[in-house]
Amino acid sequence: AQSVTQLGSHVSVSEGALVLLRCNYSSSVPPYLFWYVQYPNQGLQLLLKYTTGATLVKGINGFEAEFKKSETSFHLTKPSAHMSDAAEYFCAVSGTDSWGKLQFGAGTQVVVTP
Amino acid sequence: DAGVIQSPRHEVTEMGQEVTLRCKPISGHDYLFWYRQTMMRGLELLIYFNNNVPIDDSGMPEDRFSAKMPNASFSTLKIQPSEPRDSAVYFCASSLAGTAKAYEQYFGPGTRLTVT
């Protein structure tokens, strides 16, 4: 069975600083990997995804993530945080038991300080 | 496209009452998912459908919960009778089958349920 671990339930970053959110997964087959963002009182929104091909993927709002098979990781980064990046971020991995199903991590709450 | 539509956005009900949450997926999508989100348990998958057929309902907490999808454009999640511990935000999401696209889930705005 697949699983996702997000390191750190809360991350505080200064405006303009690097944002780094860590995600590690376990999967018995090559996974599809996703990052979703949830702004207050809203549903989850797809930020970026890795399926096949280039291991560095770019998403919306200046975010990117790199798939590292050897480390079973898919960390999310943004070079310079903006106040509008304050949100909760979820890493997700494709299911191996049921097509279409995603396994979500517990989420990381990002706070951006001026 | 209008995106995934959920109604109502907020629901306050008394313990023991029946609650029905509604979802309209994105037109053309053939997967539909129901999730529950709480502070304590995070995001939980309750049930999902493919082409209107329930595929996996292992996340449905109890027999008090039931879900239906009578057609491709409508689904309901019903709780009867409701209990205070059912208080949560319930999300509906949909996706389109076909390789990796099946995993790109589009979420609705959620229904915030409060059971008193």
CSV table of C-alpha atoms in Angstrom, one decimal:
chain,number,residue,atom,x,y,z
A,1,ALA,CA,0.0,0.0,0.0
A,2,GLN,CA,1.1,3.5,-0.6
A,3,SER,CA,1.7,6.2,2.0
A,4,VAL,CA,2.7,9.8,2.3
A,5,THR,CA,4.7,11.6,5.0
A,6,GLN,CA,4.9,15.3,5.2
A,7,LEU,CA,7.6,16.6,7.6
A,8,GLY,CA,6.3,19.4,9.7
A,9,SER,CA,2.7,20.2,10.3
A,10,HIS,CA,3.5,23.9,10.5
A,11,VAL,CA,6.1,26.0,8.7
A,12,SER,CA,6.8,29.7,9.3
A,13,VAL,CA,8.7,31.6,6.6
A,14,SER,CA,9.6,35.2,6.2
A,15,GLU,CA,8.3,37.1,3.2
A,16,GLY,CA,10.9,36.8,0.5
A,17,ALA,CA,12.6,33.7,2.0
A,18,LEU,CA,12.7,30.2,0.5
A,19,VAL,CA,9.7,28.0,1.0
A,20,LEU,CA,10.6,24.3,1.4
A,21,LEU,CA,8.0,21.7,2.2
A,22,ARG,CA,9.1,18.1,2.5
A,23,CYS,CA,7.2,15.0,1.3
A,24,ASN,CA,8.3,11.4,1.3
A,25,TYR,CA,6.2,8.6,-0.1
A,26,SER,CA,6.2,4.8,-0.2
A,27,SER,CA,4.8,3.0,-3.1
A,28,SER,CA,5.3,-0.5,-4.6
A,29,VAL,CA,5.0,0.9,-8.2
A,30,PRO,CA,6.2,4.1,-9.9
A,31,PRO,CA,3.8,6.6,-8.5
A,32,TYR,CA,2.2,9.7,-9.7
A,33,LEU,CA,2.8,12.5,-7.3
A,34,PHE,CA,0.9,15.7,-6.6
A,35,TRP,CA,0.9,18.8,-4.5
A,36,TYR,CA,-2.4,20.5,-3.6
A,37,VAL,CA,-2.9,23.9,-1.9
A,38,GLN,CA,-5.9,24.8,0.3
A,39,TYR,CA,-6.6,28.4,1.1
A,40,PRO,CA,-8.8,29.2,4.1
A,41,ASN,CA,-12.4,28.2,3.6
A,42,GLN,CA,-11.8,26.8,0.2
A,43,GLY,CA,-11.3,23.4,-1.4
A,44,LEU,CA,-8.0,21.9,-2.5
A,45,GLN,CA,-6.5,23.2,-5.7
A,46,LEU,CA,-3.9,21.3,-7.8
A,47,LEU,CA,-0.5,23.1,-7.6
A,48,LEU,CA,1.6,20.7,-9.7
A,49,LYS,CA,2.0,17.0,-10.5
A,50,TYR,CA,4.6,14.5,-11.6
A,51,THR,CA,3.6,11.6,-13.8
A,52,THR,CA,6.5,10.7,-16.1
A,53,GLY,CA,9.4,12.4,-17.8
A,54,ALA,CA,11.2,15.4,-16.4
A,55,THR,CA,11.7,15.0,-12.7
A,56,LEU,CA,11.6,18.8,-12.0
A,57,VAL,CA,8.1,20.0,-12.4
A,58,LYS,CA,6.8,23.5,-12.3
A,59,GLY,CA,3.4,24.5,-11.0
A,60,ILE,CA,1.3,27.6,-10.5
A,61,ASN,CA,2.3,30.6,-8.4
A,62,GLY,CA,6.1,30.0,-8.8
A,63,PHE,CA,6.2,26.6,-7.0
A,64,GLU,CA,8.2,23.7,-8.2
A,65,ALA,CA,8.9,20.2,-7.0
A,66,GLU,CA,11.5,17.6,-7.8
A,67,PHE,CA,10.9,13.8,-7.9
A,68,LYS,CA,13.8,11.9,-6.5
A,69,LYS,CA,13.2,8.2,-6.9
A,70,SER,CA,16.3,7.2,-4.9
A,71,GLU,CA,15.1,9.3,-1.9
A,72,THR,CA,11.4,8.6,-2.5
A,73,SER,CA,10.8,12.3,-2.1
A,74,PHE,CA,8.8,15.0,-3.8
A,75,HIS,CA,9.7,18.2,-2.0
A,76,LEU,CA,8.0,21.5,-2.9
A,77,THR,CA,9.9,24.7,-3.1
A,78,LYS,CA,9.4,28.4,-4.0
A,79,PRO,CA,12.4,30.7,-4.1
A,80,SER,CA,10.7,33.7,-2.5
A,81,ALA,CA,7.6,33.5,-0.3
A,82,HIS,CA,4.8,35.9,-0.7
A,83,MET,CA,2.1,36.7,1.8
A,84,SER,CA,-0.4,35.1,-0.5
A,85,ASP,CA,1.3,31.8,-0.1
A,86,ALA,CA,-0.1,31.4,3.4
A,87,ALA,CA,-2.2,28.2,3.1
A,88,GLU,CA,-2.2,24.5,3.8
A,89,TYR,CA,-0.3,22.3,1.4
A,90,PHE,CA,-0.9,18.6,0.8
A,91,CYS,CA,1.3,16.1,-0.9
A,92,ALA,CA,-0.5,13.1,-2.5
A,93,VAL,CA,0.5,9.9,-4.2
A,94,SER,CA,-1.5,7.8,-6.6
A,95,GLY,CA,-3.1,4.6,-5.2
A,96,THR,CA,-1.8,1.2,-6.1
A,97,ASP,CA,-5.0,-0.6,-5.2
A,98,SER,CA,-7.6,1.5,-7.0
A,99,TRP,CA,-7.3,3.5,-10.1
A,100,GLY,CA,-8.0,7.2,-9.6
A,101,LYS,CA,-7.6,7.1,-5.9
A,102,LEU,CA,-5.1,9.5,-4.1
A,103,GLN,CA,-3.4,9.0,-0.8
A,104,PHE,CA,-3.0,12.4,0.9
A,105,GLY,CA,-0.5,13.5,3.4
A,106,ALA,CA,-1.5,15.1,6.7
A,107,GLY,CA,-0.8,18.6,5.3
A,108,THR,CA,1.6,21.4,6.2
A,109,GLN,CA,0.3,24.8,7.3
A,110,VAL,CA,2.5,27.6,5.9
A,111,VAL,CA,2.6,31.0,7.7
A,112,VAL,CA,4.3,33.9,6.0
A,113,THR,CA,5.6,36.7,8.3
A,114,PRO,CA,6.3,40.2,7.1
B,1,ASP,CA,-16.5,25.5,-16.7
B,2,ALA,CA,-18.3,26.2,-13.4
B,3,GLY,CA,-16.2,23.7,-11.5
B,4,VAL,CA,-17.4,21.3,-8.9
B,5,ILE,CA,-20.5,22.6,-7.2
B,6,GLN,CA,-21.6,21.7,-3.7
B,7,SER,CA,-24.7,22.6,-1.7
B,8,PRO,CA,-25.3,23.8,0.8
B,9,ARG,CA,-22.1,25.6,1.8
B,10,HIS,CA,-23.1,25.6,5.4
B,11,GLU,CA,-25.4,23.3,7.3
B,12,VAL,CA,-26.3,23.5,11.0
B,13,THR,CA,-28.6,20.7,12.3
B,14,GLU,CA,-29.5,19.1,15.5
B,15,MET,CA,-28.4,15.6,16.6
B,16,GLY,CA,-30.6,12.9,15.2
B,17,GLN,CA,-31.7,14.8,12.1
B,18,GLU,CA,-31.1,13.7,8.6
B,19,VAL,CA,-28.5,15.6,6.5
B,20,THR,CA,-28.1,15.5,2.8
B,21,LEU,CA,-25.1,17.0,1.0
B,22,ARG,CA,-25.2,17.5,-2.7
B,23,CYS,CA,-22.5,17.6,-5.4
B,24,LYS,CA,-22.5,18.4,-9.1
B,25,PRO,CA,-19.2,17.3,-10.7
B,26,ILE,CA,-17.5,18.9,-13.6
B,27,SER,CA,-19.2,18.0,-16.8
B,28,GLY,CA,-17.6,15.1,-18.5
B,29,HIS,CA,-15.8,13.9,-15.5
B,30,ASP,CA,-16.4,10.2,-14.6
B,31,TYR,CA,-14.8,9.9,-11.2
B,32,LEU,CA,-16.4,11.4,-8.2
B,33,PHE,CA,-15.0,11.5,-4.6
B,34,TRP,CA,-16.4,12.4,-1.2
B,35,TYR,CA,-14.0,13.5,1.5
B,36,ARG,CA,-14.3,14.6,5.0
B,37,GLN,CA,-11.9,17.0,6.7
B,38,THR,CA,-11.5,17.6,10.4
B,39,MET,CA,-8.7,19.0,12.5
B,40,MET,CA,-8.3,15.7,14.3
B,41,ARG,CA,-8.3,13.3,11.4
B,42,GLY,CA,-7.3,15.5,8.5
B,43,LEU,CA,-8.6,14.7,5.0
B,44,GLU,CA,-10.3,11.3,4.8
B,45,LEU,CA,-11.7,9.6,1.6
B,46,LEU,CA,-15.2,8.4,2.3
B,47,ILE,CA,-16.3,6.9,-1.0
B,48,TYR,CA,-15.7,7.2,-4.7
B,49,PHE,CA,-17.6,6.5,-7.9
B,50,ASN,CA,-16.6,5.7,-11.4
B,51,ASN,CA,-19.2,6.1,-14.1
B,52,ASN,CA,-21.8,6.4,-11.3
B,53,VAL,CA,-20.9,3.1,-9.7
B,54,PRO,CA,-19.4,3.0,-6.2
B,55,ILE,CA,-15.9,1.6,-6.4
B,56,ASP,CA,-14.6,1.9,-2.8
B,57,ASP,CA,-16.7,2.8,0.2
B,58,SER,CA,-14.3,1.5,2.8
B,59,GLY,CA,-13.9,5.0,4.2
B,60,MET,CA,-17.6,5.4,5.1
B,61,PRO,CA,-17.5,5.5,8.9
B,62,GLU,CA,-20.8,3.9,9.7
B,63,ASP,CA,-24.1,2.7,8.3
B,64,ARG,CA,-25.4,6.1,9.2
B,65,PHE,CA,-23.6,7.3,6.1
B,66,SER,CA,-24.8,6.6,2.6
B,67,ALA,CA,-23.9,8.0,-0.8
B,68,LYS,CA,-25.6,7.8,-4.2
B,69,MET,CA,-24.9,8.9,-7.7
B,70,PRO,CA,-28.1,8.5,-9.8
B,71,ASN,CA,-26.5,10.1,-12.8
B,72,ALA,CA,-23.3,11.5,-14.1
B,73,SER,CA,-24.1,15.0,-13.0
B,74,PHE,CA,-25.3,14.6,-9.4
B,75,SER,CA,-24.3,12.8,-6.2
B,76,THR,CA,-25.6,12.9,-2.6
B,77,LEU,CA,-24.0,12.1,0.7
B,78,LYS,CA,-26.6,11.4,3.4
B,79,ILE,CA,-26.1,11.1,7.2
B,80,GLN,CA,-29.0,9.6,9.1
B,81,PRO,CA,-29.2,10.1,12.0
B,82,SER,CA,-26.5,12.8,12.4
B,83,GLU,CA,-24.3,13.1,15.5
B,84,PRO,CA,-22.1,15.9,16.8
B,85,ARG,CA,-19.0,13.9,15.8
B,86,ASP,CA,-20.0,14.2,12.2
B,87,SER,CA,-19.3,17.9,12.3
B,88,ALA,CA,-16.7,18.5,9.6
B,89,VAL,CA,-16.1,20.0,6.2
B,90,TYR,CA,-17.2,17.6,3.5
B,91,PHE,CA,-15.7,17.9,0.1
B,92,CYS,CA,-16.7,16.6,-3.3
B,93,ALA,CA,-14.1,16.2,-6.0
B,94,SER,CA,-14.2,14.9,-9.6
B,95,SER,CA,-11.7,13.8,-12.2
B,96,LEU,CA,-11.5,12.5,-15.7
B,97,ALA,CA,-10.4,9.0,-16.5
B,98,GLY,CA,-7.5,8.3,-18.8
B,99,THR,CA,-3.9,7.7,-17.7
B,100,ALA,CA,-2.6,10.3,-15.2
B,101,LYS,CA,-5.6,12.5,-15.7
B,102,ALA,CA,-7.7,10.2,-13.5
B,103,TYR,CA,-5.6,11.4,-10.5
B,104,GLU,CA,-6.1,15.2,-11.1
B,105,GLN,CA,-8.9,15.7,-8.7
B,106,TYR,CA,-10.8,19.0,-8.8
B,107,PHE,CA,-12.4,19.9,-5.5
B,108,GLY,CA,-15.6,21.8,-4.7
B,109,PRO,CA,-15.7,24.5,-2.1
B,110,GLY,CA,-17.0,22.1,0.6
B,111,THR,CA,-20.0,22.0,2.9
B,112,ARG,CA,-19.3,22.9,6.5
B,113,LEU,CA,-21.6,20.7,8.6
B,114,THR,CA,-22.2,21.5,12.3
B,115,VAL,CA,-24.3,19.1,14.3
B,116,THR,CA,-25.4,20.4,17.7
